[in-house]
CSV table of C-alpha atoms in Angstrom, one decimal:
chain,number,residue,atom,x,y,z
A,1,UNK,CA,31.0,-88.1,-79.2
A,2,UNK,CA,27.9,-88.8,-76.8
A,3,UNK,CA,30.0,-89.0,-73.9
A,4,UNK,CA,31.7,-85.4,-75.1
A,5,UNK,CA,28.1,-83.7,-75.4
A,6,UNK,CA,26.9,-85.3,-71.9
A,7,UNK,CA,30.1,-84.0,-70.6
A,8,UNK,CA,29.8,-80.4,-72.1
A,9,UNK,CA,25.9,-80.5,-71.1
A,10,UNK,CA,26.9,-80.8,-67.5
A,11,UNK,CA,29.8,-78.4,-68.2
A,12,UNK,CA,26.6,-75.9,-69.3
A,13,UNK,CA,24.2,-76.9,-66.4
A,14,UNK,CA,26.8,-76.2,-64.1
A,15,UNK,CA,27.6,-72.5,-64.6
A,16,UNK,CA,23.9,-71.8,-65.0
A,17,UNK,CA,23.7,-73.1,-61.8
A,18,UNK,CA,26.3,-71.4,-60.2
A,19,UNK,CA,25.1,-67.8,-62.0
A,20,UNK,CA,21.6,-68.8,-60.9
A,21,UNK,CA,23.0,-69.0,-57.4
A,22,UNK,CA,25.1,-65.9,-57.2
A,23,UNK,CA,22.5,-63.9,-58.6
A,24,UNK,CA,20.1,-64.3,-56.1
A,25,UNK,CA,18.9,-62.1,-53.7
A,26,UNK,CA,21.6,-60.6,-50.6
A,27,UNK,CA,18.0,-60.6,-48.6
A,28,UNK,CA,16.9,-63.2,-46.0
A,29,UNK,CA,13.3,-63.7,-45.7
A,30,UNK,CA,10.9,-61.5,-43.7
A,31,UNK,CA,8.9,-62.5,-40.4
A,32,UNK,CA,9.6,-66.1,-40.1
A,33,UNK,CA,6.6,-68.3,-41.4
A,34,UNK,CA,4.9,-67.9,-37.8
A,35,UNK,CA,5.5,-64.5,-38.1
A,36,UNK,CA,3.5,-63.9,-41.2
A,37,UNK,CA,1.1,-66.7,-40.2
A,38,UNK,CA,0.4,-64.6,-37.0
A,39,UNK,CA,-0.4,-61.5,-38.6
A,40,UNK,CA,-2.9,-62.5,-41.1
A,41,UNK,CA,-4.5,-64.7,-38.2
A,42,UNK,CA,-4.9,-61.3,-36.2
A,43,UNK,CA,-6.8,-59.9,-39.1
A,44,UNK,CA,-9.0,-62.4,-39.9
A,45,UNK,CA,-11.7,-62.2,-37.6
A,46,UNK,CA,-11.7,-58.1,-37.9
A,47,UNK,CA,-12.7,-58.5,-41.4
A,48,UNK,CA,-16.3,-57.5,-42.3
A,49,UNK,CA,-19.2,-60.5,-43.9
A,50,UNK,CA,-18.5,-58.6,-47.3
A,51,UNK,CA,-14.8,-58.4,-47.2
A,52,UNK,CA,-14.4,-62.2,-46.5
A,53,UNK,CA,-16.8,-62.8,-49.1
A,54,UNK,CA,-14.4,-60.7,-51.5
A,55,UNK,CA,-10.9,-62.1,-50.2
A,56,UNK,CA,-12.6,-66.1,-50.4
A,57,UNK,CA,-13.8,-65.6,-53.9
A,58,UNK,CA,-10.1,-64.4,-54.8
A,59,UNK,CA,-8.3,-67.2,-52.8
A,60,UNK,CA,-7.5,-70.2,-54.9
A,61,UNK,CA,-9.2,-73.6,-53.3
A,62,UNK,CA,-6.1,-75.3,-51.5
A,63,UNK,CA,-6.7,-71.7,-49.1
A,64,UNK,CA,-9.5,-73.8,-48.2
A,65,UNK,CA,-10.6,-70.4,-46.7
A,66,UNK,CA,-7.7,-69.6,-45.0
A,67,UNK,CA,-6.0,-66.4,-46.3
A,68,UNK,CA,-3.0,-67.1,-43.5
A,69,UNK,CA,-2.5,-70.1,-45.2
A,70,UNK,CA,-1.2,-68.7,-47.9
A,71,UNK,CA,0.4,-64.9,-46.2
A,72,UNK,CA,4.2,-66.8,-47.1
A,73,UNK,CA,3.5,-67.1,-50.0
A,74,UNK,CA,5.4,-64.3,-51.7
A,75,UNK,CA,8.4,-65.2,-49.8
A,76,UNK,CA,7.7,-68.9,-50.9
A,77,UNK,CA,8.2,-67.7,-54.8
A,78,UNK,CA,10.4,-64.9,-54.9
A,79,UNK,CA,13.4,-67.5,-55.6
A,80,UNK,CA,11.7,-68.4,-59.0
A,81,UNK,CA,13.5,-67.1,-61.8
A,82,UNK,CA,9.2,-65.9,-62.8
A,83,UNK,CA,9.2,-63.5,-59.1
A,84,UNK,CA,13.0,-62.9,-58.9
A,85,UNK,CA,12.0,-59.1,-59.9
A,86,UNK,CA,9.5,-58.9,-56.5
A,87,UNK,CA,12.4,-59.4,-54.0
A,88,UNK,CA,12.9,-55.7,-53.3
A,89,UNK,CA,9.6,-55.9,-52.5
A,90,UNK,CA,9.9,-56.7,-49.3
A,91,UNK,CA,12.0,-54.4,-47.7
A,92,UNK,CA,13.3,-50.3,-47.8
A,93,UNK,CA,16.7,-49.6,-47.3
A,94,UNK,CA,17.5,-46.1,-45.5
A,95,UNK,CA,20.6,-44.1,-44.9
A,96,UNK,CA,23.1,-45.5,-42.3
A,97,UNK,CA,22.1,-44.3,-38.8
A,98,UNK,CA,19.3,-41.2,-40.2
A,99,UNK,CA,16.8,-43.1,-38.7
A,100,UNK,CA,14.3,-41.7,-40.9
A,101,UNK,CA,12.2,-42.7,-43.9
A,102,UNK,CA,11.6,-40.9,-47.1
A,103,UNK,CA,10.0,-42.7,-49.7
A,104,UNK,CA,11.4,-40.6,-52.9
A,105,UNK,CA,15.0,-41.3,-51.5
A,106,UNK,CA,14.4,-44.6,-50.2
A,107,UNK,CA,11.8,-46.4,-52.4
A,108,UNK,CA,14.0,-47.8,-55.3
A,109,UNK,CA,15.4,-51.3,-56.3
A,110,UNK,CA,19.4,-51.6,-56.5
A,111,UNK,CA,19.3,-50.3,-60.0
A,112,UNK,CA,17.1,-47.3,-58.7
A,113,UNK,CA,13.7,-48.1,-60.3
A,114,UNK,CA,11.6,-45.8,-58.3
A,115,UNK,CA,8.5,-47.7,-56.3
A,116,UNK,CA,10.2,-51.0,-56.2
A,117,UNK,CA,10.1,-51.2,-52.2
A,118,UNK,CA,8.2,-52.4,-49.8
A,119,UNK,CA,5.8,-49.5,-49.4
A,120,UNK,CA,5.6,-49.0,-53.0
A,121,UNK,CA,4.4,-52.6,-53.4
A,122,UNK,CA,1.9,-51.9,-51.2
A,123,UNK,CA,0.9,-48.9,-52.8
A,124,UNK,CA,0.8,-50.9,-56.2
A,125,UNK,CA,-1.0,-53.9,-55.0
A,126,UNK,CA,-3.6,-52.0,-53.1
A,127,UNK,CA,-4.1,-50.0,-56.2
A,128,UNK,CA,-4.8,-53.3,-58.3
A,129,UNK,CA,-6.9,-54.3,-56.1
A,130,UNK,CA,-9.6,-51.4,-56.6
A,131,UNK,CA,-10.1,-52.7,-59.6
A,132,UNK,CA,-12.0,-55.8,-58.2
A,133,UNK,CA,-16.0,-56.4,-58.7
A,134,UNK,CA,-18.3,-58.9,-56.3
A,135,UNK,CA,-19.0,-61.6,-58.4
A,136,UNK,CA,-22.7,-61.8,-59.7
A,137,UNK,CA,-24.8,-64.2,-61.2
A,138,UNK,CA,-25.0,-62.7,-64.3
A,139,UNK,CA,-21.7,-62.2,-65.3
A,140,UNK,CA,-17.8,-63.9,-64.1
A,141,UNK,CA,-16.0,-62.7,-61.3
A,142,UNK,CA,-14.0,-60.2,-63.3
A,143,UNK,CA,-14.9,-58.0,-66.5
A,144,UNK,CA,-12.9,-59.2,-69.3
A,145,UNK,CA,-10.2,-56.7,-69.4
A,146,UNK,CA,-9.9,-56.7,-65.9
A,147,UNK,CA,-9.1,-60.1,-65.4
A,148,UNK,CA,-6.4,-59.9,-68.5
A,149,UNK,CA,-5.0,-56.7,-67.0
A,150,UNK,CA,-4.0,-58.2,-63.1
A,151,UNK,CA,-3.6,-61.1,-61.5
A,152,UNK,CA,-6.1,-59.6,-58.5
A,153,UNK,CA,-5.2,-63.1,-56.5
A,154,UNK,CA,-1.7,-62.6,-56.5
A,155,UNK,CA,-2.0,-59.0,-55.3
A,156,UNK,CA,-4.1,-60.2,-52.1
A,157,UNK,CA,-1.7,-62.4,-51.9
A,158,UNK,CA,1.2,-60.1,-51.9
A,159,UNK,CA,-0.2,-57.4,-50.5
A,160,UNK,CA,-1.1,-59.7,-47.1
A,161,UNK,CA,2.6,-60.5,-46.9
A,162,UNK,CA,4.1,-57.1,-47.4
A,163,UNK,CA,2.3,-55.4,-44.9
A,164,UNK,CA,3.8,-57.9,-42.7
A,165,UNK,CA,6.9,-57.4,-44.1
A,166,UNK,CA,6.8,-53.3,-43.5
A,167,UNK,CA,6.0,-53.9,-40.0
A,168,UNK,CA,9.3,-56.0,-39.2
A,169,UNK,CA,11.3,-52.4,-38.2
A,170,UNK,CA,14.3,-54.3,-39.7
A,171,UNK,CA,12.4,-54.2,-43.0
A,172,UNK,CA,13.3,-50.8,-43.5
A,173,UNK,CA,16.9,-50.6,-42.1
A,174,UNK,CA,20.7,-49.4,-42.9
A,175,UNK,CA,21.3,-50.0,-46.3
A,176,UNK,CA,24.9,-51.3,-45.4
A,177,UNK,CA,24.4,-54.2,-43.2
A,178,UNK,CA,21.2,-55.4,-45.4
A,179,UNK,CA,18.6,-54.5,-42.7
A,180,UNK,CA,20.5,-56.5,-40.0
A,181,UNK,CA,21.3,-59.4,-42.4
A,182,UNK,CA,25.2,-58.7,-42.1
A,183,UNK,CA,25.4,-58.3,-38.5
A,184,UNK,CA,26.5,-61.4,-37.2
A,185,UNK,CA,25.7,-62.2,-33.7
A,186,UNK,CA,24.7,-64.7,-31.1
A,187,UNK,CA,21.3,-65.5,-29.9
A,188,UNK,CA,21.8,-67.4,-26.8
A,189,UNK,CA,24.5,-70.2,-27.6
A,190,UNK,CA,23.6,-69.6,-31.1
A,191,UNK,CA,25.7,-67.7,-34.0
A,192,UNK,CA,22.9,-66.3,-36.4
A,193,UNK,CA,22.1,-62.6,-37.8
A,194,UNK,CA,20.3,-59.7,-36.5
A,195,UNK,CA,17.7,-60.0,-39.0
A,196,UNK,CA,16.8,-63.4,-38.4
A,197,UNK,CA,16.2,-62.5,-34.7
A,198,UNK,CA,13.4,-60.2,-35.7
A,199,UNK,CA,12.3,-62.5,-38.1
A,200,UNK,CA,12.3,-65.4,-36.1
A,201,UNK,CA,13.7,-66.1,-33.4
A,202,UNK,CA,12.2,-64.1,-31.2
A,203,UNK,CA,8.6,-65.3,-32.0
A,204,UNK,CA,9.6,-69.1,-31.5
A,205,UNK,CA,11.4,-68.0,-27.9
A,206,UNK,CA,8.0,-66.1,-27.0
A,207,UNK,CA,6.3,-69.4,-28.0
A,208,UNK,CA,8.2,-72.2,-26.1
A,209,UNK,CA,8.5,-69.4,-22.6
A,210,UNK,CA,5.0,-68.2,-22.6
A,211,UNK,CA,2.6,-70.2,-24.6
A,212,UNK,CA,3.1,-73.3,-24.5
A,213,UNK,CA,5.0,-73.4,-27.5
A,214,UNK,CA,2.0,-72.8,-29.7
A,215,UNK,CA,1.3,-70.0,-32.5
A,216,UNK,CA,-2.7,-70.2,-31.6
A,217,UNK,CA,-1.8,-69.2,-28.3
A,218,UNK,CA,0.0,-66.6,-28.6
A,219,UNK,CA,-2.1,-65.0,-31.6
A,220,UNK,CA,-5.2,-65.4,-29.2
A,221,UNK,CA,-3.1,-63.3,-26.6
A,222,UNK,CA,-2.6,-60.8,-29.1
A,223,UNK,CA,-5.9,-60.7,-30.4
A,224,UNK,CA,-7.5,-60.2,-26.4
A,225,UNK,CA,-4.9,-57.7,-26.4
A,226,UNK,CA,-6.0,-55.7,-29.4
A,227,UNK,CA,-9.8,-56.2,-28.2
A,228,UNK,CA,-9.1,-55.5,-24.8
A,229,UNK,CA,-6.4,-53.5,-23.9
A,230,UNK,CA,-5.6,-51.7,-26.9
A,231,UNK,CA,-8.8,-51.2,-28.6
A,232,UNK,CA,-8.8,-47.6,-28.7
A,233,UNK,CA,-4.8,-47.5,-29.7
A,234,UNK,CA,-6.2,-50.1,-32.1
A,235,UNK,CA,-8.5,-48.2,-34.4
A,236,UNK,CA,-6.2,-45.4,-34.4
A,237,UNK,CA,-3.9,-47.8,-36.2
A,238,UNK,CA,-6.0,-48.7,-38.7
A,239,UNK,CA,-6.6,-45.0,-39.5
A,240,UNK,CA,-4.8,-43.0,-42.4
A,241,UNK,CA,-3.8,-40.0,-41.9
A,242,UNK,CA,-4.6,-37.9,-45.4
A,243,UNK,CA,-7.8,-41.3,-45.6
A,244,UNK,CA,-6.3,-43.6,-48.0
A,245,UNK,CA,-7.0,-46.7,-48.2
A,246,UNK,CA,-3.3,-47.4,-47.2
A,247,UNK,CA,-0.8,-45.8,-45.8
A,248,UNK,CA,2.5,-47.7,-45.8
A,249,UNK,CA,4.8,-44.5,-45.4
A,250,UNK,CA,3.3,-44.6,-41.6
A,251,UNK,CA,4.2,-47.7,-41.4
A,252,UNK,CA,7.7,-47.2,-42.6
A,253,UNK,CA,8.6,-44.6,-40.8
A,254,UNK,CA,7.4,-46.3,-37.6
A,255,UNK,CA,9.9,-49.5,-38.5
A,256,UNK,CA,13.2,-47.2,-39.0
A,257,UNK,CA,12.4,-45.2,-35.9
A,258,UNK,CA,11.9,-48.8,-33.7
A,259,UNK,CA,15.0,-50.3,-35.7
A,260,UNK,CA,17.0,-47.7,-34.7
A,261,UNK,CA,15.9,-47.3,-30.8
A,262,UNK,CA,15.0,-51.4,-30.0
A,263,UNK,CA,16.8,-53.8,-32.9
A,264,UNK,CA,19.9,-52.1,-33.9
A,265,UNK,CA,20.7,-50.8,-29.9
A,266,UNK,CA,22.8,-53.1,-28.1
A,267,UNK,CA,23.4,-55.1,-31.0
A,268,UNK,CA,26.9,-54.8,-32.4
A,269,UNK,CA,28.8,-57.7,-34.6
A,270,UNK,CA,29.6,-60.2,-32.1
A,271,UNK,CA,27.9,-59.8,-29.2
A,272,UNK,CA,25.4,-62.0,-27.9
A,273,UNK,CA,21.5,-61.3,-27.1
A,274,UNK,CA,19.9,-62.7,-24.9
A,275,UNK,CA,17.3,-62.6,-22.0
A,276,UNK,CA,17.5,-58.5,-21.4
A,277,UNK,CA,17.6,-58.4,-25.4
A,278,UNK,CA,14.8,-60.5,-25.7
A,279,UNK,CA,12.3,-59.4,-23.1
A,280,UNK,CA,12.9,-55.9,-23.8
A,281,UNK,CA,12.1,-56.1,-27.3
A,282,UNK,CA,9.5,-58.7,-27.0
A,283,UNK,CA,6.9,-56.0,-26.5
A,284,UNK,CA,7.8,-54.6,-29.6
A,285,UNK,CA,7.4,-57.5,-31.8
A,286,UNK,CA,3.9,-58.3,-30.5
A,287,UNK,CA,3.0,-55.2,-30.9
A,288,UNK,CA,4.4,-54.9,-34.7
A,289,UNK,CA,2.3,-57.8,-35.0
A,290,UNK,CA,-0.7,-56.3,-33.9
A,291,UNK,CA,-0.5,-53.8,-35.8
A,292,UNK,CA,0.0,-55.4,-39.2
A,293,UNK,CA,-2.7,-57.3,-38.7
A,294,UNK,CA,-5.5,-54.6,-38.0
A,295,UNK,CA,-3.6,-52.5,-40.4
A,296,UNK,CA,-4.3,-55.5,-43.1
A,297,UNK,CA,-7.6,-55.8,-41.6
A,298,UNK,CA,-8.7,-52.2,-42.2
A,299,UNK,CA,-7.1,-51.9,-45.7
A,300,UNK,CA,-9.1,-55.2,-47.0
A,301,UNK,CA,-12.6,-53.7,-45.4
A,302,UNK,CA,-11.8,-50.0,-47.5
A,303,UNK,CA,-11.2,-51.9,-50.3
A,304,UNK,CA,-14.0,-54.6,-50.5
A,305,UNK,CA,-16.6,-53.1,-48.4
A,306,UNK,CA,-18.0,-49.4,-47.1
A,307,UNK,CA,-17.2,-50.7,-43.4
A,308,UNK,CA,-14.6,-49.4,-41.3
A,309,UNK,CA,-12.2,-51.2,-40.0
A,310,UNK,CA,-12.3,-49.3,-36.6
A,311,UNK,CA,-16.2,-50.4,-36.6
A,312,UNK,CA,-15.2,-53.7,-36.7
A,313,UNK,CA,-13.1,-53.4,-33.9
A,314,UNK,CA,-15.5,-51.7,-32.0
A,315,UNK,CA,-18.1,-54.9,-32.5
A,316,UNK,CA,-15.3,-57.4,-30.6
């Protein structure tokens, strides 16, 4: 009889594991680690004395300070069963080939719950996050209903990645091939996916050809880029247009518009990418990254302090 239960237990464990499996998300991950590492390096140093004091006092102690350290984090849990609901999160599917954004047609999870996108959770995150107070000596970090009602560390948290995310143009792609994750092509020698090209691949290429294979580097080339070259394209794109604190339907419609005319171009199942792929799109990915950065720099400063974020800039 014992060995019949232990046989039925594994019986059991087995097609959990196997429904576990199948349902989990179609999605591959967004930027690559360095990717999302990158961005919240690039915004870093353009946040304000107040802000940082803010975004430390909401980082858990391994940060150790560091809110890149912890910018994968939302990809990191999204495969517990606890997160499995954030996964649409971190992406907007479009219409095949409209190469346009609209987020009452586009915002929705597979089962069409309205919001449950990419700029939605930043929308929803950002929101949370008004409800934050500076902590003062007379009194905890949070009010008392506050700190029942959200999880304000977890929004930072999300909220850091996802405006990473919405900046990867195939974040908000064809609904059909998954935002590039169908298309199966070579990079190089390799067989891999569109997606993961944006993601990845094309960040670790830039680092082994031009900087010496090293994330630092090629964040502080971004960064001298932003202060020195693009500074007054720069605090333009930390701007909103109608002065919200964020604006992620900008951002959206800038990814489907650069999907369409740099990732999906030239990029048919089967083919292989390469050098003319990668140097011509190069400029867009370090660009995208630029931009997510300042753009995650400006909406922390509206949030936690009266500075601009286009001040800030100015001051490097």
């Amino acid at each position: 009889m014992a060995s019949d239960g232990s046989g039925l237990r594994r019986v059991l464990l087995l097609v959990c594991l196997v429904l576990c499996v199948a349902t989990l998300p179609r999605r591959a991950g967004a930027w690559g680690a360095d990717g999302h590492h990158a961005a919240c390096l690039i915004a870093e140093p353009l946040l304000t004395p107040t802000t940082w004091k803010a975004v430390n006092s909401l980082l858990p102690e391994r940060a150790n300070g560091s809110l890149a350290s912890l910018c994968t984090w939302a990809d990191d849990i999204k495969w517990m069963w606890k997160y499995h609901w954030t996964a649409p999160l971190h992406y907007i599917d479009t219409p095949d080939f409209l190469c346009r954004y609209d987020y009452d047609r586009d915002c929705h999870d597979q089962h069409g719950q309205k919001g449950f996108c990419a700029s939605g959770a930043i929308n929803n995150f950002t929101s949370q996050l008004t409800n934050y107070e500076l902590p003062k000596a007379s009194r905890p970090l949070l009010t008392k209903t506050r700190a029942s009602e959200y999880n304000l560390t977890e929004a930072l948290l999300f909220l850091a990645h996802i405006v990473g995310d919405i900046h990867q143009p195939l974040h908000v792609g064809f609904t059909s091939d998954a935002g590039g994750n169908t298309i199966t092509v070579h990079w190089y020698r390799r067989k891999t996916n569109l997606h993961h090209i944006w993601d990845t691949e094309m960040i670790v290429k830039a680092e082994d050809v031009y900087y010496n294979k090293s994330l630092s580097n090629m964040v502080d080339a971004i960064i001298l880029n932003i202060t020195n070259n693009w500074i007054g394209e720069a605090q333009l794109w930390g701007e909103c247009p109608k002065g919200e604190i964020a604006c992620p339907d900008t951002y959206a419609a800038e990814s489907i518009k650069l999907a369409c005319q740099y990732a999906y171009r030239n990029a048919t199942p089967g083919s292989t990418l390469a050098d003319e792929y990668f140097l011509s799109r190069l400029p867009i990915v370090e660009t995208r990254l630029a931009q997510a950065g300042v753009r995650l720099a400006a909406i922390l400063n509206r949030l936690f302090d009266t500075k601009s974020a286009s001040q800030r800039l100015a001051s490097h």
